[in-house]
mmCIF file of C-alpha atoms and ligand atoms in Angstrom:
data_model
loop_
_atom_site.group_PDB
_atom_site.id
_atom_site.type_symbol
_atom_site.label_atom_id
_atom_site.label_comp_id
_atom_site.label_asym_id
_atom_site.label_seq_id
_atom_site.Cartn_x
_atom_site.Cartn_y
_atom_site.Cartn_z
ATOM 1 C CA UNK A 1 150.272 265.083 205.441
ATOM 2 C CA UNK A 2 152.535 268.085 205.904
ATOM 3 C CA UNK A 3 155.157 268.450 203.189
ATOM 4 C CA UNK A 4 158.138 268.001 205.500
ATOM 5 C CA UNK A 5 156.827 264.680 206.861
ATOM 6 C CA UNK A 6 156.588 263.313 203.341
ATOM 7 C CA UNK A 7 160.314 264.036 202.955
ATOM 8 C CA UNK A 8 161.226 261.885 205.947
ATOM 9 C CA UNK A 9 159.054 259.024 204.729
ATOM 10 C CA UNK A 10 160.508 259.260 201.227
ATOM 11 C CA UNK A 11 163.991 259.219 202.709
ATOM 12 C CA UNK A 12 163.377 255.934 204.564
ATOM 13 C CA UNK A 13 162.014 254.325 201.409
ATOM 14 C CA UNK A 14 164.928 255.597 199.348
ATOM 15 C CA UNK A 15 167.565 254.388 201.831
ATOM 16 C CA UNK A 16 166.118 250.885 202.009
ATOM 17 C CA UNK A 17 165.749 250.691 198.229
ATOM 18 C CA UNK A 18 169.414 251.660 197.838
ATOM 19 C CA UNK A 19 170.531 248.974 200.271
ATOM 20 C CA UNK A 20 168.389 246.362 198.564
ATOM 21 C CA UNK A 21 170.035 247.210 195.256
ATOM 22 C CA UNK A 22 173.587 247.518 196.586
ATOM 23 C CA UNK A 23 174.229 246.457 200.211
ATOM 24 C CA UNK A 24 177.616 248.251 200.296
ATOM 25 C CA UNK A 25 176.224 251.530 198.907
ATOM 26 C CA UNK A 26 176.320 253.645 202.067
ATOM 27 C CA UNK A 27 179.390 251.948 203.547
ATOM 28 C CA UNK A 28 181.316 252.872 200.410
ATOM 29 C CA UNK A 29 180.039 256.455 200.220
ATOM 30 C CA UNK A 30 180.612 257.068 203.918
ATOM 31 C CA UNK A 31 184.353 256.501 203.474
ATOM 32 C CA UNK A 32 185.046 259.311 201.029
ATOM 33 C CA UNK A 33 183.767 261.616 198.344
ATOM 34 C CA UNK A 34 185.747 262.166 195.174
ATOM 35 C CA UNK A 35 183.548 264.204 192.865
ATOM 36 C CA UNK A 36 185.075 265.424 189.607
ATOM 37 C CA UNK A 37 182.626 268.270 189.250
ATOM 38 C CA UNK A 38 181.732 271.447 191.124
ATOM 39 C CA UNK A 39 178.273 272.752 190.266
ATOM 40 C CA UNK A 40 177.366 276.383 190.895
ATOM 41 C CA UNK A 41 173.642 276.697 190.267
ATOM 42 C CA UNK A 42 170.546 278.684 191.176
ATOM 43 C CA UNK A 43 168.637 277.957 194.398
ATOM 44 C CA UNK A 44 165.441 277.598 192.330
ATOM 45 C CA UNK A 45 163.553 274.434 193.339
ATOM 46 C CA UNK A 46 163.069 273.490 189.698
ATOM 47 C CA UNK A 47 166.795 273.085 189.063
ATOM 48 C CA UNK A 48 168.051 270.193 191.233
ATOM 49 C CA UNK A 49 171.647 269.650 190.082
ATOM 50 C CA UNK A 50 171.721 265.856 190.451
ATOM 51 C CA UNK A 51 168.238 265.092 189.105
ATOM 52 C CA UNK A 52 168.603 267.048 185.856
ATOM 53 C CA UNK A 53 172.074 265.611 185.187
ATOM 54 C CA UNK A 54 171.310 262.025 186.178
ATOM 55 C CA UNK A 55 174.149 262.017 188.708
ATOM 56 C CA UNK A 56 174.301 260.172 192.019
ATOM 57 C CA UNK A 57 175.487 261.015 195.542
ATOM 58 C CA UNK A 58 179.259 261.425 195.476
ATOM 59 C CA UNK A 59 179.463 262.657 191.887
ATOM 60 C CA UNK A 60 179.028 266.433 192.131
ATOM 61 C CA UNK A 61 179.957 269.009 194.747
ATOM 62 C CA UNK A 62 177.256 271.680 194.827
ATOM 63 C CA UNK A 63 176.912 275.371 195.662
ATOM 64 C CA UNK A 64 173.640 277.161 194.973
ATOM 65 C CA UNK A 65 172.556 280.762 195.396
ATOM 66 C CA UNK A 66 170.081 283.155 193.780
ATOM 67 C CA UNK A 67 170.951 283.322 190.051
ATOM 68 C CA UNK A 68 174.161 281.249 190.317
ATOM 69 C CA UNK A 69 176.419 284.197 191.040
ATOM 70 C CA UNK A 70 180.189 284.229 191.567
ATOM 71 C CA UNK A 71 180.592 287.239 193.830
ATOM 72 C CA UNK A 72 184.216 287.846 194.900
ATOM 73 C CA UNK A 73 183.231 288.914 198.446
ATOM 74 C CA UNK A 74 181.053 285.833 199.025
ATOM 75 C CA UNK A 75 182.967 283.813 201.630
ATOM 76 C CA UNK A 76 180.565 280.916 201.202
ATOM 77 C CA UNK A 77 181.144 280.604 197.445
ATOM 78 C CA UNK A 78 184.903 281.147 197.785
ATOM 79 C CA UNK A 79 185.216 278.497 200.495
ATOM 80 C CA UNK A 80 183.311 275.976 198.381
ATOM 81 C CA UNK A 81 185.442 276.850 195.347
ATOM 82 C CA UNK A 82 188.715 276.591 197.223
ATOM 83 C CA UNK A 83 187.803 273.270 198.830
ATOM 84 C CA UNK A 84 186.557 271.832 195.529
ATOM 85 C CA UNK A 85 189.572 272.974 193.504
ATOM 86 C CA UNK A 86 192.425 272.521 195.981
ATOM 87 C CA UNK A 87 191.340 269.577 198.128
ATOM 88 C CA UNK A 88 188.824 267.612 196.062
ATOM 89 C CA UNK A 89 190.752 268.574 192.904
ATOM 90 C CA UNK A 90 187.665 268.707 190.688
ATOM 91 C CA UNK A 91 188.284 268.599 186.935
ATOM 92 C CA UNK A 92 185.324 270.744 185.930
ATOM 93 C CA UNK A 93 183.418 273.700 187.361
ATOM 94 C CA UNK A 94 179.962 274.269 185.913
ATOM 95 C CA UNK A 95 177.971 277.481 186.328
ATOM 96 C CA UNK A 96 174.384 276.611 185.443
ATOM 97 C CA UNK A 97 171.753 279.321 185.029
ATOM 98 C CA UNK A 98 168.172 278.709 183.959
ATOM 99 C CA UNK A 99 165.326 280.247 181.993
ATOM 100 C CA UNK A 100 162.497 281.886 183.988
ATOM 101 C CA UNK A 101 164.916 282.781 186.798
ATOM 102 C CA UNK A 102 163.361 285.029 189.453
ATOM 103 C CA UNK A 103 166.689 286.724 190.198
ATOM 104 C CA UNK A 104 167.118 287.682 186.543
ATOM 105 C CA UNK A 105 163.558 289.082 186.439
ATOM 106 C CA UNK A 106 164.236 291.027 189.661
ATOM 107 C CA UNK A 107 167.395 292.505 188.145
ATOM 108 C CA UNK A 108 165.412 293.739 185.152
ATOM 109 C CA UNK A 109 162.688 295.320 187.262
ATOM 110 C CA UNK A 110 162.773 298.519 189.285
ATOM 111 C CA UNK A 111 161.015 297.050 192.303
ATOM 112 C CA UNK A 112 162.544 296.579 195.718
ATOM 113 C CA UNK A 113 162.465 293.046 197.142
ATOM 114 C CA UNK A 114 163.994 293.941 200.485
ATOM 115 C CA UNK A 115 167.379 292.729 201.654
ATOM 116 C CA UNK A 116 167.964 290.694 198.522
ATOM 117 C CA UNK A 117 168.238 293.927 196.502
ATOM 118 C CA UNK A 118 171.910 293.944 197.554
ATOM 119 C CA UNK A 119 172.369 290.536 195.926
ATOM 120 C CA UNK A 120 170.372 291.461 192.815
ATOM 121 C CA UNK A 121 172.658 294.494 192.491
ATOM 122 C CA UNK A 122 175.335 292.089 191.197
ATOM 123 C CA UNK A 123 173.005 290.850 188.452
ATOM 124 C CA UNK A 124 172.102 294.452 187.546
ATOM 125 C CA UNK A 125 175.832 295.070 187.014
ATOM 126 C CA UNK A 126 175.869 292.297 184.399
ATOM 127 C CA UNK A 127 172.855 293.925 182.724
ATOM 128 C CA UNK A 128 174.705 297.262 182.747
ATOM 129 C CA UNK A 129 177.763 295.754 180.994
ATOM 130 C CA UNK A 130 175.568 294.284 178.226
ATOM 131 C CA UNK A 131 172.815 296.912 178.203
ATOM 132 C CA UNK A 132 172.963 297.730 174.461
ATOM 133 C CA UNK A 133 172.780 294.109 173.343
ATOM 134 C CA UNK A 134 169.994 293.248 175.796
ATOM 135 C CA UNK A 135 167.891 296.326 175.138
ATOM 136 C CA UNK A 136 168.062 295.618 171.390
ATOM 137 C CA UNK A 137 165.877 292.512 171.962
ATOM 138 C CA UNK A 138 162.264 293.011 170.964
ATOM 139 C CA UNK A 139 160.413 291.146 173.724
ATOM 140 C CA UNK A 140 160.825 291.055 177.490
ATOM 141 C CA UNK A 141 161.171 287.278 177.316
ATOM 142 C CA UNK A 142 164.074 287.575 174.869
ATOM 143 C CA UNK A 143 165.714 290.182 177.091
ATOM 144 C CA UNK A 144 165.497 287.934 180.143
ATOM 145 C CA UNK A 145 166.759 284.961 178.174
ATOM 146 C CA UNK A 146 169.763 286.912 176.881
ATOM 147 C CA UNK A 147 170.618 288.279 180.326
ATOM 148 C CA UNK A 148 170.434 284.717 181.669
ATOM 149 C CA UNK A 149 173.017 283.580 179.091
ATOM 150 C CA UNK A 150 175.278 286.617 179.500
ATOM 151 C CA UNK A 151 175.089 286.312 183.269
ATOM 152 C CA UNK A 152 176.335 282.717 183.108
ATOM 153 C CA UNK A 153 179.190 283.858 180.854
ATOM 154 C CA UNK A 154 180.132 286.674 183.250
ATOM 155 C CA UNK A 155 180.082 284.310 186.238
ATOM 156 C CA UNK A 156 182.390 281.868 184.440
ATOM 157 C CA UNK A 157 184.714 284.798 183.705
ATOM 158 C CA UNK A 158 184.478 285.807 187.377
ATOM 159 C CA UNK A 159 185.693 282.331 188.344
ATOM 160 C CA UNK A 160 188.720 282.813 186.091
ATOM 161 C CA UNK A 161 189.492 286.096 187.850
ATOM 162 C CA UNK A 162 189.962 284.373 191.218
ATOM 163 C CA UNK A 163 193.414 283.463 192.526
ATOM 164 C CA UNK A 164 192.039 279.968 193.273
ATOM 165 C CA UNK A 165 191.404 279.228 189.590
ATOM 166 C CA UNK A 166 194.460 281.049 188.239
ATOM 167 C CA UNK A 167 196.709 279.155 190.662
ATOM 168 C CA UNK A 168 195.138 275.796 189.755
ATOM 169 C CA UNK A 169 195.501 276.510 186.037
ATOM 170 C CA UNK A 170 199.173 277.266 186.523
ATOM 171 C CA UNK A 171 199.836 274.229 188.741
ATOM 172 C CA UNK A 172 197.769 271.433 187.177
ATOM 173 C CA UNK A 173 196.057 272.785 184.025
ATOM 174 C CA UNK A 174 192.651 272.147 185.596
ATOM 175 C CA UNK A 175 189.737 272.708 186.174
ATOM 176 C CA UNK A 176 187.926 273.555 182.969
ATOM 177 C CA UNK A 177 185.092 276.064 183.369
ATOM 178 C CA UNK A 178 181.687 275.632 181.739
ATOM 179 C CA UNK A 179 178.669 277.927 181.442
ATOM 180 C CA UNK A 180 175.310 276.228 180.921
ATOM 181 C CA UNK A 181 171.674 277.318 180.789
ATOM 182 C CA UNK A 182 168.925 274.886 181.809
ATOM 183 C CA UNK A 183 165.551 275.414 180.180
ATOM 184 C CA UNK A 184 162.779 274.743 182.716
ATOM 185 C CA UNK A 185 160.313 274.586 179.818
ATOM 186 C CA UNK A 186 161.774 271.470 178.179
ATOM 187 C CA UNK A 187 164.307 270.120 180.690
ATOM 188 C CA UNK A 188 167.255 270.579 178.333
ATOM 189 C CA UNK A 189 170.650 272.020 179.331
ATOM 190 C CA UNK A 190 172.319 274.180 176.675
ATOM 191 C CA UNK A 191 176.067 274.903 176.953
ATOM 192 C CA UNK A 192 176.625 278.625 176.268
ATOM 193 C CA UNK A 193 180.241 279.370 177.203
ATOM 194 C CA UNK A 194 183.464 277.622 178.077
ATOM 195 C CA UNK A 195 186.919 278.484 179.389
ATOM 196 C CA UNK A 196 189.277 275.539 179.217
ATOM 197 C CA UNK A 197 192.129 275.640 181.717
ATOM 198 C CA UNK A 198 194.740 278.171 180.710
ATOM 199 C CA UNK A 199 192.386 280.335 178.647
ATOM 200 C CA UNK A 200 193.581 283.920 178.624
ATOM 201 C CA UNK A 201 192.078 286.007 181.419
ATOM 202 C CA UNK A 202 191.274 289.703 181.016
ATOM 203 C CA UNK A 203 194.743 291.304 181.594
ATOM 204 C CA UNK A 204 193.230 293.610 184.217
ATOM 205 C CA UNK A 205 192.495 290.529 186.354
ATOM 206 C CA UNK A 206 195.568 288.472 185.550
ATOM 207 C CA UNK A 207 197.577 287.668 188.686
ATOM 208 C CA UNK A 208 201.268 287.510 187.798
ATOM 209 C CA UNK A 209 202.779 286.524 191.162
ATOM 210 C CA UNK A 210 201.065 283.196 191.908
HETATM 211 CO CO1 LIG B 1 166.982 281.209 189.358
#
């Protein structure tokens, strides 16, 4: 059977199992969503946000792209962030990177991968900021692992640079920002960085008139 057909069959089984367990399940969910969490993760098929966190439909609002980047010109990311923070009023934003990330490996190589080089450029900029620390690692695996962690940290700091987050911090002292790294080798998520609401932002990026 072709892979996509299996998905449709699985879906039918899942939907009927849900109804058997809780007849009001879909009726309730159809009315509204009120997730408390926005998840910004990698598109990698091995890092499904809900499966690895044991969450259910309705619990997390999700945005995924290559290497979980927060790029300030990305209208898609910014729209998701604005909707999540200002309308859904999420309490937490999680940036979750992962070990063995293809985008991280691409950023550390000198090969061209076509159009996506423009995206990887953003990851290379993170490498450039932390070049000394990363290059001091002895193995390639350690280097990639460190860039993965530092990239998550930089993306959390990028969130704090946005007017969306700075405005929300001023108005309602939320959301808190979290940087996590998921290890595809053992299934464990390790928190690596955190900015609770109101944490000082780099003065260069502080917006005084919001
Ligand atoms: Co990845």
